[in-house]
Amino acid sequence: MKKYRIATLFILVALLLVACGGQKASNVLNLYAWSEYVPQGLLDDFTAQTGIKVNYDTYSSNEELLAKLQAGASGYDVIIPSDYTVAIMIKQGMLEELDHSKIPNFVNIDNRFTNPDFDPGDKYTVPYQWGTTGLMYDKTKVPFEPTHWADLWDPAFANRLVALDDGREIIGVVLQTLGYDKNTVDQAQLEEAKQKLLELKPNIRLFDSDSPHTALLNGEAWAGITWNGDAALAFRENPDIVYICPQEGCGIWFDNLAIPKNAPHKDAALAFINYVLSPKASVMITEEFPYSSPNTAGLEYLKTYDAALYQSYMDFSGTNPSDDFLAHATPIRDVGDATTLYDRIWTEIKGEE
Ligand code: SPD
């Protein structure tokens, strides 16, 4: 009789496992994402809804993310790479294909941001936030109104600039200042950019990609090369902050949710990605980290949830850039083997600190 009961129990457990696809549902998710980018409230709400605990580990650049995964870090379930890094990761087989049947909230994404050139068919990624890389300044501090990147070389900015701690972004800005393609692979142009960047260094007080707006707000810096979301955060605190796309052209980028190859908790990763694409999560993101949102349903929800916040999102050049603003915005691209050249130049520039 006892043997019979054990056998029955064994069969029941086996049936349950088959019903669950042969795997136990994950109760943990390891997120590796940009610092200052995913609200803690969002993570807590996801945990409350699903019982899945989220561990949030951070990076400050695409290069840091890529290097860590290429070095073999394997415990992560969800990452947020930008456009050109997605292209590299797809090329190197570093991403899992997404099961779109588990991401019904994908319909919330504005179709201007689906099927991007770096991931045709949205096979590996879904949009998280997008934005620009522009020039932010405090109009009460700067001695003249900057309109060009070239203005940042003015001695009036000595030790008064904050710059992103991001080689591709900053070398890209210098290439744009020189009138070159920001994705050039021409060695002579890159060497010239390095010299030009060395000339800017006396004006750079600090490199900071995590919270560059802090230096503007506390008066340490008067202007900076920064992402739109940092400018929006600064503008919320201080309406004298201005954010422009300089006449040589600014940057444009698209950050995306993705699952690294062999992620240990793929079911939790898909549940998380679907949750992040919900209108509620989208509003939490825009409230705390106001980059530009690709989520139409989220922006629609924001209108009724917080009309004042929606209006400030719509009115600010950083969050809702006009066509004019974007006319000369250029994305960073995968430059293949020339990446090592960009990396070397950046290391040498930083080594000068
Ligand atoms: N603090 C989060 C910043 C995220 C910015 N991602 C943009 C990368 C563009 N190269």
GROMACS .gro file of C-alpha atoms and ligand atoms in nm:
model
  363
    1MET     CA    1   0.000   0.000   0.000
    2LYS     CA    2   0.280   0.242   0.100
    3LYS     CA    3   0.471   0.157  -0.219
    4TYR     CA    4   0.155   0.227  -0.418
    5ARG     CA    5   0.112   0.571  -0.255
    6ILE     CA    6   0.476   0.671  -0.322
    7ALA     CA    7   0.443   0.568  -0.685
    8THR     CA    8   0.122   0.775  -0.720
    9LEU     CA    9   0.294   1.078  -0.565
   10PHE     CA   10   0.589   1.035  -0.800
   11ILE     CA   11   0.356   1.025  -1.103
   12LEU     CA   12   0.171   1.338  -0.983
   13VAL     CA   13   0.495   1.535  -0.941
   14ALA     CA   14   0.611   1.418  -1.284
   15LEU     CA   15   0.278   1.526  -1.440
   16LEU     CA   16   0.303   1.865  -1.271
   17LEU     CA   17   0.654   1.916  -1.405
   18VAL     CA   18   0.542   1.825  -1.757
   19ALA     CA   19   0.248   2.068  -1.724
   20CYS     CA   20   0.494   2.342  -1.627
   21GLY     CA   21   0.709   2.269  -1.930
   22GLY     CA   22   0.941   2.048  -1.732
   23GLN     CA   23   1.083   2.337  -1.533
   24LYS     CA   24   1.016   2.500  -1.201
   25ALA     CA   25   0.912   2.867  -1.240
   26SER     CA   26   1.196   3.099  -1.145
   27ASN     CA   27   1.158   3.313  -0.836
   28VAL     CA   28   1.458   3.534  -0.904
   29LEU     CA   29   1.571   3.761  -1.188
   30ASN     CA   30   1.918   3.905  -1.236
   31LEU     CA   31   1.901   4.241  -1.411
   32TYR     CA   32   2.218   4.406  -1.544
   33ALA     CA   33   2.135   4.758  -1.657
   34TRP     CA   34   2.256   5.117  -1.677
   35SER     CA   35   2.284   5.296  -1.343
   36GLU     CA   36   2.006   5.544  -1.269
   37TYR     CA   37   1.776   5.385  -1.523
   38VAL     CA   38   1.531   5.137  -1.367
   39PRO     CA   39   1.316   5.266  -1.078
   40GLN     CA   40   1.330   5.065  -0.754
   41GLY     CA   41   0.950   5.112  -0.728
   42LEU     CA   42   0.911   4.930  -1.060
   43LEU     CA   43   1.122   4.638  -0.939
   44ASP     CA   44   0.927   4.622  -0.612
   45ASP     CA   45   0.595   4.627  -0.796
   46PHE     CA   46   0.710   4.350  -1.030
   47THR     CA   47   0.810   4.142  -0.726
   48ALA     CA   48   0.477   4.211  -0.556
   49GLN     CA   49   0.289   4.099  -0.866
   50THR     CA   50   0.492   3.791  -0.952
   51GLY     CA   51   0.686   3.685  -0.643
   52ILE     CA   52   1.005   3.715  -0.850
   53LYS     CA   53   1.283   3.893  -0.661
   54VAL     CA   54   1.501   4.120  -0.876
   55ASN     CA   55   1.876   4.169  -0.826
   56TYR     CA   56   1.982   4.492  -1.004
   57ASP     CA   57   2.348   4.520  -1.095
   58THR     CA   58   2.462   4.833  -1.285
   59TYR     CA   59   2.702   4.950  -1.557
   60SER     CA   60   2.780   5.297  -1.693
   61SER     CA   61   2.858   5.226  -2.057
   62ASN     CA   62   2.787   4.980  -2.334
   63GLU     CA   63   3.155   4.892  -2.336
   64GLU     CA   64   3.141   4.793  -1.967
   65LEU     CA   65   2.839   4.570  -2.033
   66LEU     CA   66   2.998   4.410  -2.337
   67ALA     CA   67   3.334   4.350  -2.169
   68LYS     CA   68   3.171   4.185  -1.869
   69LEU     CA   69   2.959   3.948  -2.077
   70GLN     CA   70   3.245   3.872  -2.314
   71ALA     CA   71   3.460   3.787  -2.011
   72GLY     CA   72   3.208   3.514  -1.929
   73ALA     CA   73   2.967   3.667  -1.675
   74SER     CA   74   2.674   3.432  -1.716
   75GLY     CA   75   2.422   3.489  -1.439
   76TYR     CA   76   2.227   3.775  -1.596
   77ASP     CA   77   1.871   3.739  -1.727
   78VAL     CA   78   1.793   4.084  -1.865
   79ILE     CA   79   2.027   4.352  -1.999
   80ILE     CA   80   1.968   4.695  -2.161
   81PRO     CA   81   2.219   4.746  -2.445
   82SER     CA   82   2.201   5.039  -2.689
   83ASP     CA   83   2.153   5.004  -3.066
   84TYR     CA   84   2.515   4.955  -3.185
   85THR     CA   85   2.585   4.719  -2.896
   86VAL     CA   86   2.279   4.512  -2.986
   87ALA     CA   87   2.424   4.482  -3.337
   88ILE     CA   88   2.756   4.358  -3.195
   89MET     CA   89   2.586   4.114  -2.958
   90ILE     CA   90   2.366   3.968  -3.232
   91LYS     CA   91   2.672   3.928  -3.455
   92GLN     CA   92   2.856   3.748  -3.176
   93GLY     CA   93   2.560   3.522  -3.086
   94MET     CA   94   2.531   3.673  -2.739
   95LEU     CA   95   2.151   3.715  -2.725
   96GLU     CA   96   1.855   3.478  -2.691
   97GLU     CA   97   1.575   3.507  -2.945
   98LEU     CA   98   1.262   3.647  -2.780
   99ASP     CA   99   0.940   3.447  -2.760
  100HIS     CA  100   0.697   3.724  -2.859
  101SER     CA  101   0.397   3.515  -2.752
  102LYS     CA  102   0.513   3.593  -2.395
  103ILE     CA  103   0.533   3.967  -2.462
  104PRO     CA  104   0.177   4.075  -2.547
  105ASN     CA  105   0.255   4.430  -2.424
  106PHE     CA  106   0.479   4.474  -2.727
  107VAL     CA  107   0.169   4.625  -2.896
  108ASN     CA  108   0.218   4.927  -2.666
  109ILE     CA  109   0.534   5.025  -2.850
  110ASP     CA  110   0.510   5.303  -3.107
  111ASN     CA  111   0.583   5.142  -3.444
  112ARG     CA  112   0.841   5.414  -3.516
  113PHE     CA  113   1.062   5.218  -3.275
  114THR     CA  114   0.990   4.861  -3.383
  115ASN     CA  115   1.185   4.666  -3.644
  116PRO     CA  116   1.500   4.878  -3.601
  117ASP     CA  117   1.797   4.839  -3.836
  118PHE     CA  118   2.013   4.700  -3.553
  119ASP     CA  119   1.758   4.419  -3.486
  120PRO     CA  120   1.542   4.352  -3.792
  121GLY     CA  121   1.211   4.187  -3.701
  122ASP     CA  122   1.259   4.263  -3.327
  123LYS     CA  123   1.400   3.913  -3.292
  124TYR     CA  124   1.624   3.981  -2.994
  125THR     CA  125   1.521   4.311  -2.838
  126VAL     CA  126   1.233   4.537  -2.742
  127PRO     CA  127   1.263   4.915  -2.693
  128TYR     CA  128   1.316   5.048  -2.337
  129GLN     CA  129   1.391   5.421  -2.376
  130TRP     CA  130   1.547   5.639  -2.643
  131GLY     CA  131   1.710   5.977  -2.653
  132THR     CA  132   1.972   6.219  -2.769
  133THR     CA  133   2.322   6.319  -2.667
  134GLY     CA  134   2.334   6.696  -2.658
  135LEU     CA  135   2.471   7.008  -2.494
  136MET     CA  136   2.322   7.115  -2.163
  137TYR     CA  137   2.405   7.445  -1.995
  138ASP     CA  138   2.294   7.673  -1.715
  139LYS     CA  139   2.200   8.000  -1.883
  140THR     CA  140   2.267   8.201  -1.566
  141LYS     CA  141   2.630   8.081  -1.556
  142VAL     CA  142   2.758   8.061  -1.913
  143PRO     CA  143   2.925   8.379  -2.042
  144PHE     CA  144   2.762   8.346  -2.388
  145GLU     CA  145   2.492   8.135  -2.545
  146PRO     CA  146   2.648   7.813  -2.682
  147THR     CA  147   2.511   7.695  -3.016
  148HIS     CA  148   2.797   7.471  -3.137
  149TRP     CA  149   2.997   7.190  -2.982
  150ALA     CA  150   3.300   7.401  -3.078
  151ASP     CA  151   3.190   7.657  -2.816
  152LEU     CA  152   3.291   7.414  -2.543
  153TRP     CA  153   3.658   7.474  -2.628
  154ASP     CA  154   3.624   7.841  -2.523
  155PRO     CA  155   3.860   7.926  -2.233
  156ALA     CA  156   3.558   8.073  -2.053
  157PHE     CA  157   3.466   7.712  -1.975
  158ALA     CA  158   3.798   7.632  -1.805
  159ASN     CA  159   3.729   7.352  -1.555
  160ARG     CA  160   3.354   7.410  -1.588
  161LEU     CA  161   3.237   7.123  -1.807
  162VAL     CA  162   3.096   6.783  -1.725
  163ALA     CA  163   3.129   6.516  -1.994
  164LEU     CA  164   2.986   6.168  -2.020
  165ASP     CA  165   3.237   5.902  -1.921
  166ASP     CA  166   3.177   5.727  -2.253
  167GLY     CA  167   3.440   5.695  -2.524
  168ARG     CA  168   3.212   5.644  -2.824
  169GLU     CA  169   2.991   5.937  -2.721
  170ILE     CA  170   3.269   6.186  -2.649
  171ILE     CA  171   3.496   6.091  -2.940
  172GLY     CA  172   3.178   6.105  -3.152
  173VAL     CA  173   3.111   6.464  -3.040
  174VAL     CA  174   3.469   6.564  -3.119
  175LEU     CA  175   3.445   6.404  -3.465
  176GLN     CA  176   3.121   6.597  -3.526
  177THR     CA  177   3.295   6.918  -3.413
  178LEU     CA  178   3.570   6.852  -3.668
  179GLY     CA  179   3.307   6.793  -3.938
  180TYR     CA  180   3.386   6.420  -3.966
  181ASP     CA  181   3.156   6.119  -3.959
  182LYS     CA  182   3.112   6.025  -3.593
  183ASN     CA  183   3.157   5.659  -3.693
  184THR     CA  184   3.470   5.709  -3.896
  185VAL     CA  185   3.724   5.429  -3.920
  186ASP     CA  186   3.985   5.661  -4.069
  187GLN     CA  187   4.292   5.645  -3.847
  188ALA     CA  188   4.413   5.998  -3.931
  189GLN     CA  189   4.075   6.150  -3.848
  190LEU     CA  190   4.066   5.960  -3.519
  191GLU     CA  191   4.417   6.080  -3.428
  192GLU     CA  192   4.309   6.436  -3.505
  193ALA     CA  193   4.004   6.385  -3.282
  194LYS     CA  194   4.231   6.266  -3.004
  195GLN     CA  195   4.444   6.582  -3.025
  196LYS     CA  196   4.130   6.796  -3.031
  197LEU     CA  197   3.996   6.616  -2.726
  198LEU     CA  198   4.324   6.670  -2.542
  199GLU     CA  199   4.274   7.043  -2.607
  200LEU     CA  200   3.932   7.020  -2.443
  201LYS     CA  201   4.059   6.849  -2.130
  202PRO     CA  202   4.146   7.166  -1.934
  203ASN     CA  203   3.780   7.261  -1.961
  204ILE     CA  204   3.652   6.922  -1.841
  205ARG     CA  205   3.606   6.924  -1.468
  206LEU     CA  206   3.468   6.573  -1.448
  207PHE     CA  207   3.362   6.271  -1.651
  208ASP     CA  208   3.035   6.129  -1.524
  209SER     CA  209   2.781   5.908  -1.697
  210ASP     CA  210   2.584   5.812  -1.386
  211SER     CA  211   2.452   6.149  -1.274
  212PRO     CA  212   2.604   6.429  -1.486
  213HIS     CA  213   2.319   6.667  -1.404
  214THR     CA  214   2.431   6.678  -1.040
  215ALA     CA  215   2.739   6.884  -1.134
  216LEU     CA  216   2.517   7.135  -1.316
  217LEU     CA  217   2.277   7.160  -1.026
  218ASN     CA  218   2.543   7.211  -0.760
  219GLY     CA  219   2.721   7.473  -0.971
  220GLU     CA  220   3.044   7.275  -1.019
  221ALA     CA  221   2.983   7.268  -1.395
  222TRP     CA  222   2.820   7.530  -1.615
  223ALA     CA  223   2.770   7.315  -1.922
  224GLY     CA  224   2.811   6.959  -2.034
  225ILE     CA  225   2.790   6.687  -2.294
  226THR     CA  226   2.509   6.473  -2.169
  227TRP     CA  227   2.208   6.252  -2.238
  228ASN     CA  228   1.859   6.400  -2.265
  229GLY     CA  229   1.731   6.236  -1.945
  230ASP     CA  230   1.998   6.403  -1.734
  231ALA     CA  231   1.910   6.738  -1.886
  232ALA     CA  232   1.541   6.672  -1.812
  233LEU     CA  233   1.621   6.588  -1.451
  234ALA     CA  234   1.830   6.906  -1.418
  235PHE     CA  235   1.555   7.115  -1.580
  236ARG     CA  236   1.298   6.982  -1.330
  237GLU     CA  237   1.509   7.126  -1.049
  238ASN     CA  238   1.630   7.437  -1.227
  239PRO     CA  239   1.438   7.598  -1.516
  240ASP     CA  240   1.755   7.789  -1.617
  241ILE     CA  241   1.895   7.467  -1.762
  242VAL     CA  242   1.888   7.460  -2.142
  243TYR     CA  243   1.940   7.152  -2.362
  244ILE     CA  244   2.027   7.187  -2.730
  245CYS     CA  245   2.133   6.986  -3.031
  246PRO     CA  246   2.443   7.182  -3.142
  247GLN     CA  247   2.467   7.289  -3.503
  248GLU     CA  248   2.730   7.028  -3.590
  249GLY     CA  249   2.468   6.766  -3.493
  250CYS     CA  250   2.391   6.571  -3.176
  251GLY     CA  251   2.358   6.200  -3.102
  252ILE     CA  252   2.051   5.980  -3.113
  253TRP     CA  253   2.029   5.639  -2.946
  254PHE     CA  254   1.786   5.360  -2.862
  255ASP     CA  255   1.820   5.142  -2.550
  256ASN     CA  256   1.662   4.796  -2.548
  257LEU     CA  257   1.566   4.510  -2.322
  258ALA     CA  258   1.732   4.182  -2.417
  259ILE     CA  259   1.805   3.838  -2.274
  260PRO     CA  260   2.168   3.726  -2.281
  261LYS     CA  261   2.243   3.383  -2.425
  262ASN     CA  262   2.199   3.105  -2.168
  263ALA     CA  263   2.030   3.331  -1.914
  264PRO     CA  264   1.942   3.113  -1.613
  265HIS     CA  265   1.585   3.246  -1.566
  266LYS     CA  266   1.442   3.299  -1.915
  267ASP     CA  267   1.079   3.263  -1.803
  268ALA     CA  268   1.127   3.538  -1.543
  269ALA     CA  269   1.310   3.751  -1.802
  270LEU     CA  270   1.017   3.734  -2.045
  271ALA     CA  271   0.769   3.810  -1.766
  272PHE     CA  272   0.981   4.111  -1.666
  273ILE     CA  273   1.013   4.240  -2.022
  274ASN     CA  274   0.637   4.215  -2.069
  275TYR     CA  275   0.579   4.394  -1.737
  276VAL     CA  276   0.819   4.678  -1.828
  277LEU     CA  277   0.620   4.736  -2.146
  278SER     CA  278   0.295   4.786  -1.950
  279PRO     CA  279   0.157   5.143  -1.930
  280LYS     CA  280   0.196   5.145  -1.552
  281ALA     CA  281   0.565   5.050  -1.560
  282SER     CA  282   0.624   5.291  -1.846
  283VAL     CA  283   0.487   5.580  -1.636
  284MET     CA  284   0.710   5.483  -1.342
  285ILE     CA  285   1.011   5.496  -1.574
  286THR     CA  286   0.923   5.837  -1.721
  287GLU     CA  287   0.851   5.978  -1.374
  288GLU     CA  288   1.190   5.885  -1.235
  289PHE     CA  289   1.422   5.868  -1.536
  290PRO     CA  290   1.274   6.100  -1.800
  291TYR     CA  291   1.447   5.997  -2.121
  292SER     CA  292   1.217   5.966  -2.424
  293SER     CA  293   0.958   5.692  -2.414
  294PRO     CA  294   0.880   5.460  -2.706
  295ASN     CA  295   0.564   5.341  -2.526
  296THR     CA  296   0.250   5.498  -2.677
  297ALA     CA  297   0.016   5.341  -2.422
  298GLY     CA  298   0.245   5.457  -2.141
  299LEU     CA  299   0.244   5.818  -2.260
  300GLU     CA  300  -0.134   5.804  -2.303
  301TYR     CA  301  -0.166   5.678  -1.945
  302LEU     CA  302   0.071   5.952  -1.820
  303LYS     CA  303  -0.168   6.217  -1.957
  304THR     CA  304  -0.437   6.120  -1.707
  305TYR     CA  305  -0.209   5.990  -1.430
  306ASP     CA  306  -0.012   6.318  -1.399
  307ALA     CA  307  -0.115   6.588  -1.646
  308ALA     CA  308   0.156   6.833  -1.529
  309LEU     CA  309   0.431   6.576  -1.573
  310TYR     CA  310   0.296   6.484  -1.916
  311GLN     CA  311   0.298   6.852  -2.016
  312SER     CA  312   0.655   6.905  -1.898
  313TYR     CA  313   0.758   6.588  -2.087
  314MET     CA  314   0.595   6.725  -2.404
  315ASP     CA  315   0.740   7.077  -2.363
  316PHE     CA  316   1.103   6.988  -2.296
  317SER     CA  317   1.339   6.959  -2.596
  318GLY     CA  318   1.518   6.667  -2.434
  319THR     CA  319   1.220   6.440  -2.381
  320ASN     CA  320   1.013   6.542  -2.682
  321PRO     CA  321   1.259   6.668  -2.945
  322SER     CA  322   1.118   6.845  -3.250
  323ASP     CA  323   1.198   6.733  -3.604
  324ASP     CA  324   1.431   7.034  -3.626
  325PHE     CA  325   1.615   6.921  -3.313
  326LEU     CA  326   1.659   6.574  -3.461
  327ALA     CA  327   1.746   6.693  -3.813
  328HIS     CA  328   2.120   6.649  -3.755
  329ALA     CA  329   2.110   6.372  -3.496
  330THR     CA  330   2.338   6.080  -3.580
  331PRO     CA  331   2.350   5.736  -3.414
  332ILE     CA  332   2.664   5.555  -3.305
  333ARG     CA  333   2.728   5.248  -3.524
  334ASP     CA  334   2.931   4.933  -3.481
  335VAL     CA  335   3.268   5.024  -3.634
  336GLY     CA  336   3.398   4.666  -3.639
  337ASP     CA  337   3.775   4.634  -3.595
  338ALA     CA  338   3.812   5.011  -3.552
  339THR     CA  339   3.653   4.966  -3.206
  340THR     CA  340   4.000   4.891  -3.069
  341LEU     CA  341   4.122   5.224  -3.204
  342TYR     CA  342   3.838   5.412  -3.029
  343ASP     CA  343   3.908   5.216  -2.709
  344ARG     CA  344   4.281   5.295  -2.723
  345ILE     CA  345   4.219   5.666  -2.776
  346TRP     CA  346   3.971   5.676  -2.490
  347THR     CA  347   4.210   5.494  -2.255
  348GLU     CA  348   4.486   5.737  -2.346
  349ILE     CA  349   4.258   6.037  -2.291
  350LYS     CA  350   4.143   5.906  -1.955
  351GLY     CA  351   4.502   5.818  -1.863
  352GLU     CA  352   4.584   6.186  -1.893
  353GLU     CA  353   4.358   6.264  -1.596
  354SPD     N1  354   2.161   5.668  -1.673
  354SPD     C1  355   2.118   5.587  -1.781
  354SPD     C2  356   2.174   5.631  -1.910
  354SPD     C3  357   2.133   5.548  -2.025
  354SPD     C4  358   2.179   5.607  -2.150
  354SPD     N2  359   2.190   5.518  -2.253
  354SPD     C5  360   2.229   5.582  -2.372
  354SPD     C6  361   2.347   5.525  -2.436
  354SPD     C7  362   2.378   5.591  -2.565
  354SPD     N3  363   2.504   5.553  -2.619
   0.00000   0.00000   0.00000
